Coordinates of C-alpha atoms and ligand atoms in Angstrom, one line a residue:
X1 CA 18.8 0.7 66.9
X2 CA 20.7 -2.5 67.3
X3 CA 18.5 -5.8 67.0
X4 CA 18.8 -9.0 68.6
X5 CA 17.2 -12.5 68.8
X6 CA 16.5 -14.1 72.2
X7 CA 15.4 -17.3 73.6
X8 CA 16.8 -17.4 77.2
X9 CA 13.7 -17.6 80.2
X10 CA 11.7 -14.3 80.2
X11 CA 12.3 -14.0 84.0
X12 CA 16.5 -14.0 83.4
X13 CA 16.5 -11.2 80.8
X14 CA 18.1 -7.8 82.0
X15 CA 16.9 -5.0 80.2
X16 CA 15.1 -1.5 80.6
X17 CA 11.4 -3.0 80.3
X18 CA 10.5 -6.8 79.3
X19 CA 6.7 -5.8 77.5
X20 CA 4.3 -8.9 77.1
X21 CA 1.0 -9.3 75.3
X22 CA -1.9 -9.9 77.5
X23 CA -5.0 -11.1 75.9
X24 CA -8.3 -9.6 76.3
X25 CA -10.3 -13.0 76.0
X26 CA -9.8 -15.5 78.6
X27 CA -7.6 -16.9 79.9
X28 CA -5.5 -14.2 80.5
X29 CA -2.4 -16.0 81.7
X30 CA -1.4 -18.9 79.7
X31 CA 2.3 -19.6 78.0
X32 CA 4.4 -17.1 79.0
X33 CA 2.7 -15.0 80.9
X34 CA 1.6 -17.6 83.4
X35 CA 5.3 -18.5 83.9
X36 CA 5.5 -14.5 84.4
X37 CA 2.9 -14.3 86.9
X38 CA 4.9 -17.2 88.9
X39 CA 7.9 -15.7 88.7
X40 CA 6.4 -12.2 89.6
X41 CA 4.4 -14.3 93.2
X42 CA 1.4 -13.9 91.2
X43 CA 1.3 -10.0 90.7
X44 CA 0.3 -10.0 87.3
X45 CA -3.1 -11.9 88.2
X46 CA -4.1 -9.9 91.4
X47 CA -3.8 -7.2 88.7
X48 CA -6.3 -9.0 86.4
X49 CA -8.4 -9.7 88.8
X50 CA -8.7 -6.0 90.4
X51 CA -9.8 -5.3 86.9
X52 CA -6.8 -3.1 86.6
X53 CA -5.5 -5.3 83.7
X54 CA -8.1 -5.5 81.1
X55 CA -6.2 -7.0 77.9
X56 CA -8.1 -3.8 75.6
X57 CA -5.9 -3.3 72.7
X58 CA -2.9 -1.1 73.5
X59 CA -4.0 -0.6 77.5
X60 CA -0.7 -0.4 79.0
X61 CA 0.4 -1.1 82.6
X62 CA 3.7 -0.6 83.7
X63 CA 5.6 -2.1 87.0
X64 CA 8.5 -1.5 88.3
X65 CA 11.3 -3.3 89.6
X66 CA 9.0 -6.3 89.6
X67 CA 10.4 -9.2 92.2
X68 CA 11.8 -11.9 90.0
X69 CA 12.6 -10.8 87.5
X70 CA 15.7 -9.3 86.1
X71 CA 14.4 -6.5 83.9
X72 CA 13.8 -3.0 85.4
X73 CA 10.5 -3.1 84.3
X74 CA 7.4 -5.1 82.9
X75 CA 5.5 -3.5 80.4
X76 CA 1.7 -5.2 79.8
X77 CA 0.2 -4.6 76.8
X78 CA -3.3 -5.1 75.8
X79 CA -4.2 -7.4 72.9
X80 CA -7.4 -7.3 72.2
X81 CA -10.1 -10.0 71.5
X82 CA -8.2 -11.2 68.3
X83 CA -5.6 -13.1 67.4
X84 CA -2.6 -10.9 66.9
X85 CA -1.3 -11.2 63.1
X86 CA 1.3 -9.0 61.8
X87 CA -1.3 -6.2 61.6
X88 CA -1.6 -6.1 65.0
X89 CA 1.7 -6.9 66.2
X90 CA 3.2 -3.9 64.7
X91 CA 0.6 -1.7 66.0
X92 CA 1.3 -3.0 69.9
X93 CA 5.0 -3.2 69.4
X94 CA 5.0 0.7 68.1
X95 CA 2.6 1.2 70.9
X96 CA 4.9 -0.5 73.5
X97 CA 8.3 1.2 72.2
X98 CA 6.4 5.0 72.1
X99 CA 5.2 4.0 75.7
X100 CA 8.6 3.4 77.1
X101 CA 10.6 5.3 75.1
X102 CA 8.4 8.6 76.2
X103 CA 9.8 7.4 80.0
X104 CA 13.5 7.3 78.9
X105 CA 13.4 3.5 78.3
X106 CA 16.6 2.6 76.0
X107 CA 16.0 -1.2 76.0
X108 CA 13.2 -3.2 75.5
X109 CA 12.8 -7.0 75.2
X110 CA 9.3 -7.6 73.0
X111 CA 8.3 -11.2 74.0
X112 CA 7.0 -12.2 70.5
X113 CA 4.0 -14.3 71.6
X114 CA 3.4 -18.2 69.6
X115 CA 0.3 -16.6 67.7
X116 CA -2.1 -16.7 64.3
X117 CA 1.2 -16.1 61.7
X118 CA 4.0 -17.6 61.3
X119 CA 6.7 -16.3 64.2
X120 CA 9.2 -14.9 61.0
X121 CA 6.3 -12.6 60.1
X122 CA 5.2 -11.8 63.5
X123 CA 8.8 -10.8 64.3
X124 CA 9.2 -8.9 61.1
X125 CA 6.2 -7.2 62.1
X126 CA 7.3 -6.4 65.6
X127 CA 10.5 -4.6 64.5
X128 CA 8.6 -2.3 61.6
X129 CA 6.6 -1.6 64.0
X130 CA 9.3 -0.1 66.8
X131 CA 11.1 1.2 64.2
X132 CA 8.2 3.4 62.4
X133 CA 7.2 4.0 66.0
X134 CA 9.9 5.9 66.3
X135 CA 9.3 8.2 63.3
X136 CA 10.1 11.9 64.4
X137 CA 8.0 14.7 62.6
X138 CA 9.0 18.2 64.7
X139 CA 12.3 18.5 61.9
X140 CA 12.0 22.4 61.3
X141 CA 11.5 23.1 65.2
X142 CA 14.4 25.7 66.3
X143 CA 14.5 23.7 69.8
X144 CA 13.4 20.3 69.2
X145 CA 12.6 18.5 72.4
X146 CA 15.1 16.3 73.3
X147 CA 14.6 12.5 71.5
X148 CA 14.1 9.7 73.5
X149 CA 14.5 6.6 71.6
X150 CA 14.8 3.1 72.0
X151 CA 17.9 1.9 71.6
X152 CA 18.4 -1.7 71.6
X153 CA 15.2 -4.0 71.1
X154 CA 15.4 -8.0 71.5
X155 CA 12.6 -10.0 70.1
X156 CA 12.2 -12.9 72.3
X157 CA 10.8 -15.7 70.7
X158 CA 10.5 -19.4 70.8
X159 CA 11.9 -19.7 66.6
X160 CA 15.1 -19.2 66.1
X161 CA 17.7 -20.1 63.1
X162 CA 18.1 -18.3 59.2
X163 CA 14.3 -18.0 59.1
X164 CA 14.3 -15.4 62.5
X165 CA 17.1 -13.9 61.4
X166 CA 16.6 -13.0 58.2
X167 CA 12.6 -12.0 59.1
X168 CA 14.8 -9.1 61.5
X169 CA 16.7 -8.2 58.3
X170 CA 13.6 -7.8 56.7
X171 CA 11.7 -6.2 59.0
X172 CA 14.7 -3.7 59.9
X173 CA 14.5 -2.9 56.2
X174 CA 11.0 -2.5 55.9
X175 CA 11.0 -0.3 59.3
X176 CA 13.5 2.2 57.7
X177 CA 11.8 2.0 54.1
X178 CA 8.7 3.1 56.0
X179 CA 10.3 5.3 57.7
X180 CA 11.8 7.1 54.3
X181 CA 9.0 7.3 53.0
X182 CA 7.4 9.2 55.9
X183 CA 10.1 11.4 56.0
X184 CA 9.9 12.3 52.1
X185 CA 6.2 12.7 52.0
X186 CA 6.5 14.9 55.4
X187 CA 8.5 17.6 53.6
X188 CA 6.4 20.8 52.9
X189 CA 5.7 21.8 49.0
X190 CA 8.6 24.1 49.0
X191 CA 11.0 21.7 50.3
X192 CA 10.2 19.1 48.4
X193 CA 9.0 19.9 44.6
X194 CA 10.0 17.9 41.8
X195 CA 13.5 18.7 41.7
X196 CA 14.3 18.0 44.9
X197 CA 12.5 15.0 45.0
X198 CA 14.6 13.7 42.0
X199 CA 17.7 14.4 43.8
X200 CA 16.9 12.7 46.8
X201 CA 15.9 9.8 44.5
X202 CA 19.3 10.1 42.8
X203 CA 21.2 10.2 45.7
X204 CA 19.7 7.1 47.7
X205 CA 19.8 5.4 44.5
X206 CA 23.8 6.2 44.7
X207 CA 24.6 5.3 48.3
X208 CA 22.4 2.1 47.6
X209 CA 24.1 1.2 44.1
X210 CA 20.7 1.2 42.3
X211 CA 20.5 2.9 38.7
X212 CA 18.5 6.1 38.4
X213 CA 17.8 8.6 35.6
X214 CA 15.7 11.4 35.6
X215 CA 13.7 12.8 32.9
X216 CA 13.4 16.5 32.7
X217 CA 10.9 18.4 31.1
X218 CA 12.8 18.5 27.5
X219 CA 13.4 14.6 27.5
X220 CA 9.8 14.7 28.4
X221 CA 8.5 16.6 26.1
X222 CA 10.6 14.3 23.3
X223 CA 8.8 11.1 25.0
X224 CA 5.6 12.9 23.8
X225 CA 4.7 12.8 27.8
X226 CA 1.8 15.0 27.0
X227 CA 0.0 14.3 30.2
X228 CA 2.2 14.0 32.3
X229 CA 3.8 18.1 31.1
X230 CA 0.1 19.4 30.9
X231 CA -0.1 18.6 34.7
X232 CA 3.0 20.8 35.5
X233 CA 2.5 23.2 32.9
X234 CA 1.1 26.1 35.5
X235 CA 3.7 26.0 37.7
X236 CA 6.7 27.8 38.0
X237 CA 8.7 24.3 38.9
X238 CA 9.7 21.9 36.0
X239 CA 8.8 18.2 36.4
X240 CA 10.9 15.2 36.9
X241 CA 9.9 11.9 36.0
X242 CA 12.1 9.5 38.2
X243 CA 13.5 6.6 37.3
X244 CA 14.7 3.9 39.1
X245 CA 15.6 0.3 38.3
X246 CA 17.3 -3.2 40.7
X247 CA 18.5 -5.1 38.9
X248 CA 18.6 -8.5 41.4
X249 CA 21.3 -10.9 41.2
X250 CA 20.0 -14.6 39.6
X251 CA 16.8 -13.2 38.3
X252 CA 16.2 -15.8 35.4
X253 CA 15.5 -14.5 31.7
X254 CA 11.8 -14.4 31.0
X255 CA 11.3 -13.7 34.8
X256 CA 8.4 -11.4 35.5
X257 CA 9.7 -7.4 35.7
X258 CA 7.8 -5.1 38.4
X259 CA 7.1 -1.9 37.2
X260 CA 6.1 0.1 40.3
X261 CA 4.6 3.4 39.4
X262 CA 3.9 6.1 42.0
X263 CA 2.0 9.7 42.3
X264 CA 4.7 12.1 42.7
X265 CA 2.3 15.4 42.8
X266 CA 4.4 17.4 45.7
X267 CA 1.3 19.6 46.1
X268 CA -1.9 19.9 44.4
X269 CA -3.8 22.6 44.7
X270 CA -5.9 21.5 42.7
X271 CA -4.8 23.6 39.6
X272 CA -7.6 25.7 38.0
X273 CA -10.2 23.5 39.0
X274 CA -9.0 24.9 43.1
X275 CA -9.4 23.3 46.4
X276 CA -10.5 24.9 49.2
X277 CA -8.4 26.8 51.7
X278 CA -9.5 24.6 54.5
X279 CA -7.0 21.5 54.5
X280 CA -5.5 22.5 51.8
X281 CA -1.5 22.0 53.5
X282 CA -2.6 18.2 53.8
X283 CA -1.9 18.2 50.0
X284 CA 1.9 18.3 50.3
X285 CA 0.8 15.0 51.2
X286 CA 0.5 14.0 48.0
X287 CA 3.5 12.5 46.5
X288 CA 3.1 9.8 49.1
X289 CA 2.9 6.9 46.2
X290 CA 5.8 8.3 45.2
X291 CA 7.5 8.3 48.5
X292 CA 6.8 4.9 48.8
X293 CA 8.3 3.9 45.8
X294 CA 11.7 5.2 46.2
X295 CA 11.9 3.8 49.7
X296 CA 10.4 0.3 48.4
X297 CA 13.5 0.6 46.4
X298 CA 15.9 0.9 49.1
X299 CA 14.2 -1.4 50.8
X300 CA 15.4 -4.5 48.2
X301 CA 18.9 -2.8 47.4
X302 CA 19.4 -3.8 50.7
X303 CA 17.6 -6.9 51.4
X304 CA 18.6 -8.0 47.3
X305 CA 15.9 -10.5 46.0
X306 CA 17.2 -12.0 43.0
X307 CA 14.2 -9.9 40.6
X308 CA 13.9 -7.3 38.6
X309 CA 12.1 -4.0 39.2
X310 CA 11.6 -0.9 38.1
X311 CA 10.1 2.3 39.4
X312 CA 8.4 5.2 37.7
X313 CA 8.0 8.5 40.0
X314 CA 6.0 11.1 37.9
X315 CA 6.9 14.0 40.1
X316 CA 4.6 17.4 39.3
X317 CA 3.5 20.2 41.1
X318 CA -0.2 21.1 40.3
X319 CA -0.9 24.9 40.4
X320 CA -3.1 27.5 38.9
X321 CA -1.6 30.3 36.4
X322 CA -1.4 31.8 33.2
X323 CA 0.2 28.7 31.7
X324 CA -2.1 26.1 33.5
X325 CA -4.5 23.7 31.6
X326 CA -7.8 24.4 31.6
X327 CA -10.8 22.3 31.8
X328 CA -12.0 21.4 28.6
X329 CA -8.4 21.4 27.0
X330 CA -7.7 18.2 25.4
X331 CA -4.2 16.3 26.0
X332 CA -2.9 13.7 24.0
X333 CA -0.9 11.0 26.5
X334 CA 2.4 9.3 25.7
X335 CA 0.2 5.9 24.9
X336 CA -1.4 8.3 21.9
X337 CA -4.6 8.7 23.9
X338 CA -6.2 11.6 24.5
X339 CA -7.9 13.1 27.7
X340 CA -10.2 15.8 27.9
X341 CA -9.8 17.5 31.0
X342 CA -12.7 18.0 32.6
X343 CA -11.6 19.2 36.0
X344 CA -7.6 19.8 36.8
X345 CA -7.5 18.4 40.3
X346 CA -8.1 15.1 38.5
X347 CA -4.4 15.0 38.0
X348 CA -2.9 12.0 39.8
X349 CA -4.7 9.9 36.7
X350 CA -3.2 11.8 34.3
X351 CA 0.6 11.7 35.3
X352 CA 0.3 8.5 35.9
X353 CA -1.2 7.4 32.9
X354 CA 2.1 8.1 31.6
X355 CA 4.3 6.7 33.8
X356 CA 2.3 3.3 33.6
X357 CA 3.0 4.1 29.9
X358 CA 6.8 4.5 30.4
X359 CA 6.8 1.8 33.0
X360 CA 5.5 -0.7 30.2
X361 CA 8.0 0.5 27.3
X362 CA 10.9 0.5 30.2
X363 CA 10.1 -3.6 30.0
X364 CA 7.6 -4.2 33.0
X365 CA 5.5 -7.0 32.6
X366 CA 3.4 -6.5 36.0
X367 CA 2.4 -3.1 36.6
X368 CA 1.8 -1.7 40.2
X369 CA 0.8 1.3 40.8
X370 CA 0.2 3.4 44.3
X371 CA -1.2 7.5 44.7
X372 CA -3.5 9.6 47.2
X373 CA -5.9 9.3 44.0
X374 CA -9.3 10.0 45.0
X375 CA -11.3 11.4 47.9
X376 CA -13.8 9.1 47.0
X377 CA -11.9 5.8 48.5
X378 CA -12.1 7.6 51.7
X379 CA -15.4 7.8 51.7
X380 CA -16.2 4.3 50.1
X381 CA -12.8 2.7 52.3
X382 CA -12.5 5.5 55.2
X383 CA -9.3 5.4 57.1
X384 CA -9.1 1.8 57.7
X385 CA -8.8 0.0 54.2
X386 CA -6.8 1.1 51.0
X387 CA -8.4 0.4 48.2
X388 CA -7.2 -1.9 45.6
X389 CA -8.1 -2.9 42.0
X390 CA -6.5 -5.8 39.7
X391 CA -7.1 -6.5 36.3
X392 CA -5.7 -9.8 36.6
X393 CA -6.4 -12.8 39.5
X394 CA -3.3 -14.5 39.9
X395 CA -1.1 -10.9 40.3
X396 CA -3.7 -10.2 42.5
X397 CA -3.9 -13.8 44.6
X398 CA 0.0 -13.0 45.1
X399 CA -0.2 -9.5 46.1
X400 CA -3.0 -10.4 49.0
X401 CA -0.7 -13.1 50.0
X402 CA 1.9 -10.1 50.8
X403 CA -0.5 -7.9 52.1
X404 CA -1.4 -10.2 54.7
X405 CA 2.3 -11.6 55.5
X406 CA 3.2 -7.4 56.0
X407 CA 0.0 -7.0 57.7
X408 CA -1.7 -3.8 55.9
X409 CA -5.6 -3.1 55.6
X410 CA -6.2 -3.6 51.9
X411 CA -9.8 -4.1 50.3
X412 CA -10.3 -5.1 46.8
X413 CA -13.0 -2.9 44.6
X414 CA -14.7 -3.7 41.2
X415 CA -13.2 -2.5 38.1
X416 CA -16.0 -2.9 35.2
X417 CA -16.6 -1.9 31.8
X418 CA -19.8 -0.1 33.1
X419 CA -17.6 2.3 34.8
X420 CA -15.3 2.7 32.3
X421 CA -18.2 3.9 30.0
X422 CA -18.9 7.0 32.6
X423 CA -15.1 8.4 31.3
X424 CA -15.8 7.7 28.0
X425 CA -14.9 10.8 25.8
X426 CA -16.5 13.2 23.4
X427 CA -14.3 14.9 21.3
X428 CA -11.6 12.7 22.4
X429 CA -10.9 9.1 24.0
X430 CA -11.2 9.8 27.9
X431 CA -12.2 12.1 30.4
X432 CA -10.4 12.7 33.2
X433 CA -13.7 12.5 35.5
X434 CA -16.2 10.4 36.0
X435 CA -18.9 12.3 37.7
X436 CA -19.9 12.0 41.1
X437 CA -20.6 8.2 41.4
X438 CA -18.1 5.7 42.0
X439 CA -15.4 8.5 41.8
X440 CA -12.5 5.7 42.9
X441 CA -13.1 3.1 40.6
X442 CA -13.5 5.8 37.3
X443 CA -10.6 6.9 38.5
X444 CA -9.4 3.0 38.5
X445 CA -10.9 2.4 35.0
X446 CA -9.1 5.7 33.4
X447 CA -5.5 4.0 34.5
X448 CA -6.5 0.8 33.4
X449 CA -6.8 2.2 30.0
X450 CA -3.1 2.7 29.9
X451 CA -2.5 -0.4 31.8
X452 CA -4.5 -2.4 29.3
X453 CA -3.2 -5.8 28.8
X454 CA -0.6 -5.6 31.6
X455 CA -1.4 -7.6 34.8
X456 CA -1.6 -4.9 36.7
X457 CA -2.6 -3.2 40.3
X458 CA -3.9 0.2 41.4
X459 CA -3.3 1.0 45.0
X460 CA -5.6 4.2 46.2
X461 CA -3.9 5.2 49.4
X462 CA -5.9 8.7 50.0
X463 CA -7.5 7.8 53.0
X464 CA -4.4 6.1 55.1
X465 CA -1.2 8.1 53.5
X466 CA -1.4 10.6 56.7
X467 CA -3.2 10.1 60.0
X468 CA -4.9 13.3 60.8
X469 CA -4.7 12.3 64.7
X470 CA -2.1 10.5 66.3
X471 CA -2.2 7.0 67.7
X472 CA -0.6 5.4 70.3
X473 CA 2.0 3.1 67.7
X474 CA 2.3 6.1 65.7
X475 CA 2.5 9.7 65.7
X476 CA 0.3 11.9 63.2
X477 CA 1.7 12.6 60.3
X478 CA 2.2 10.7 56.9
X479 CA 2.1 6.9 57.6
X480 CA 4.5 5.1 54.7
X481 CA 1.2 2.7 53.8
X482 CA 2.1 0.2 51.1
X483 CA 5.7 0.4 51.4
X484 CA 5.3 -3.5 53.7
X485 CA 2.6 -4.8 51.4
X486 CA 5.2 -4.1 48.3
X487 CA 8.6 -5.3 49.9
X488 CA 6.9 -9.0 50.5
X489 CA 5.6 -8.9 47.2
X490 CA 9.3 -8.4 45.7
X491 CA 10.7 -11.1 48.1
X492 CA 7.3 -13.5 47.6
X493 CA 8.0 -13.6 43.9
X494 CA 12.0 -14.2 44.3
X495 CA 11.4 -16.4 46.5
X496 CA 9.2 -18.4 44.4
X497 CA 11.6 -18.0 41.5
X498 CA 14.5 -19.2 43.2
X499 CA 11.8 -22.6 44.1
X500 CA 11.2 -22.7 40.5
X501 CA 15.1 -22.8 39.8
X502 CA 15.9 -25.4 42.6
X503 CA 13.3 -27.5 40.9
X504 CA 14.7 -27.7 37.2
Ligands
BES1 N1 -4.9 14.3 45.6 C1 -6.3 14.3 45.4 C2 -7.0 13.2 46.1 C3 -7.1 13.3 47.6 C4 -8.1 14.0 48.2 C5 -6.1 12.7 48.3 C6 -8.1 14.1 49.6 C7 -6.2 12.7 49.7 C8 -7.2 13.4 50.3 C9 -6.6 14.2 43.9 O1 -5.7 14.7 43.0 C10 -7.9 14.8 43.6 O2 -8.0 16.0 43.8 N2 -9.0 14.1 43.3 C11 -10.2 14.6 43.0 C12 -10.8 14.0 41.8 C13 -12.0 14.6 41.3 C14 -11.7 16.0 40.8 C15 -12.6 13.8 40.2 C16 -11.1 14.3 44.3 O3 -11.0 13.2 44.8 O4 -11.9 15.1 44.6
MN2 MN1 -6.1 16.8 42.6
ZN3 ZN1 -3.8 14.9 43.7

């Protein structure tokens, strides 16, 4: 999709569709759509005042060949009562894009209203938002419908200059990143087990000139990955643990390292410890942190923020067999703790446990980790927030700061040495469950036992790593949550780094 900046008056602007926000609080027409409704002899208003124009979020209204102006038609979207932040602008953007692009639109202008963020983030936002918009699902169809995509997409805006431009590079690189990620975790089980997940990891880290090196279950089994095997142990397919590490131009000596660590399980049945039938496909699902990591990491091989980072992709497939763990067997993790395993489906902990391991002998100094942990955050969270934990405030102050510049849903829970006494082991150091209460944050307090010391942060992405229905910005299907949040992060802390230098 090609990507351009525009400032020239709304009304001159050929295209396929010019879309503008409408507000659903009053006044409707102010700023640019005012100067619309003028150009347009007042249409936009009689429309507003038939009640026909609303301003709900995502309503959209569609007129054609509207008189005066040059675009073939205007597209009114719906904002809703609130302010639109980068949350929200992706959302209507997506929504816009699917809208038009569904009616054979190629272009679209998006006029990026003045609003509550700053305009780089908002048109950032915008352009994730067409691009992931734009996600296709139907891959294995014989005769896939023909796609109708958008093809060319200017962000009109009042802010122009480096700052615009490089929030498009940005926010075309987060778009795609998302995008990857979606189309990793969409793979089914048998398309995508540990293997094959490695070698897509290897080959984007190739075309993208980042380092890679994958550890198979020999070298594993050497790095005394105890937890990590025991999780892959009943299943036909070996594991991989992925490595992959940027090394940014200019990062400084003694500069922080990001260790991003992510669930790689590419299905989990649940092992011995089964899951029901019912639902059960939504589990190929559940690599998503993985997913997510690797395309985080294309993501700043292309955008190249002068930091380091590396990222550890236990990839596993949990089944039950004759080799399979069992509950009550004991495993002794790579840190030279051990778990008693008290129910196999509790597996996400345990192959990450040594990944955050690995990720903290590999030389990170911040640990972040993101998996489709728990069912429980879905129940505490539901669809709306991902939960986080930190065991540190100021890694935690940054990463909100990049949560709310990408514009994700994010809600901080309580980590607690009270919870970490309900995994508190009997013949060995930890148990992999935590009973029935607080079942996200035990499952917290078990990786923050491997964490320890490290700043670090746990992302529990089970309720928003797929949407069970589709929505209007974005069809169902996994969802590539976190990937925005973690991009900003990277550039927030190179950013601030390359400050730091200029200061010296
Ligand atoms: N992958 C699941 C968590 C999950 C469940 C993600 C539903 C998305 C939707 C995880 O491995 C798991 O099975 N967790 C168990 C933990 C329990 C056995 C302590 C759970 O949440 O039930
Ligand atoms: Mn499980
Ligand atoms: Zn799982």
């Amino acid at each position: 999709m090609q990507i351009q900046l525009s400032t020239a008056p709304l009304n001159s602007l050929e295209t396929g569709a010019l879309a503008v926000i409408v507000p659903q609080r009053e006044p409707r027409l102010s700023g640019p759509l005012a100067e619309l409704d003028r150009a347009t002899n007042g249409r936009i208003g009689e429309l507003v005042k038939a009640g026909e124009i609303s301003g709900r979020f995502a309503e959209m209204t569609l007129l054609h060949q509207p008189p005066g102006l040059a675009a073939g038609r205007l597209l009114i979207v719906g904002g809703g009562m609130r302010d639109c932040g980068p949350y929200e602008m992706r959302r209507l953007a997506g929504a816009a894009a699917r809208h038009l692009a569904a009616k054979g639109v190629r272009q679209m202008v998006w006029a990026v209203p003045a609003g509550a963020a700053p305009a780089a983030a908002l048109i950032a936002a915008s352009i994730e938002g067409v691009i992931a918009g734009q996600f296709e699902t139907a891959r294995y169809k014989q005769e896939p419908a023909p796609a109708r995509r958008l093809e060319h997409l200017t962000l009109h805006s009042a802010s122009t200059g480096p700052e615009a431009e490089a929030a498009i590079a940005r926010g075309e690189a987060i778009g795609e990143a998302i995008n990857l990620a979606r189309e990793l975790a969409n793979e089914p089980g048998n398309r995508m087990t540990p293997r094959l997940l490695a070698e897509c990891a290897r080959q984007m880290a190739e075309s993208a000139g980042l380092e890679c090196d994958v550890i198979d279950e020999n070298r594993a089994r050497e790095l005394k990955m105890e937890a990590f095997l025991a999780v892959a142990q009943g299943s036909a397919e070996p594991p991989r643990m992925i490595v992959l590490r940027y090394r940014g131009a200019g990062a400084r000596p003694g500069a922080p390292v990001l260790g991003l660590v992510g669930k790689g399980i590419t299905f989990d049945t649940g092992g011995i410890s089964i899951k029901p039938a019912d639902g059960m496909e939504k589990m190929k699902y559940d690599m998503s942190g993985g997913a997510g990591m690797i395309a985080v990491m294309r993501a700043l091989a292309r955008l190249r923020p002068a930091l380091e980072v590396i990222a550890v992709i236990p990839a596993a497939e949990n089944m039950p067999g004759g080799r399979a763990q069992k509950p009550g067997d004991v495993q002794i993790a790579m840190s030279g703790k051990s778990i008693e395993v008290l129910n196999t489906d509790a597996e996400g902990r345990m192959v990450l446990a040594d990944g955050l391991t690995y990720a903290r002998q590999l030389g990170a100094t911040h640990l972040l980790d993101a998996a489709t942990l728990t069912g429980a955050v879905a129940v505490a969270l539901g669809t709306v927030n991902a939960g986080v934990f930190a065991n540190d405030d100021a890694f935690y102050a940054d990463f909100e700061s990049a949560r709310a510049r990408a514009g994700e849903k994010m809600w901080r829970l309580p980590l607690d040495e009270e919870y970490a006494d309900q995994i508190q082991g009997t013949v060995g150091d930890l148990l992999n469950t935590g009973g029935r209460w607080g079942g996200a944050i035990t499952a917290a307090e078990f990786l923050h036992a491997f964490a320890e010391t490290t700043p670090w942060i746990h992302l529990d992405i089970a309720g928003l790593a797929w949407l069970d229905e589709g929505k209007p910005w974005m069809p169902k299907g996994p969802s590539g949550v976190g990937v925005a949040t973690l991009v900003e992060l990277a550039l927030l802390w190179a950013e601030r780094q390359a400050g730091a230098a200029g200061m010296i």
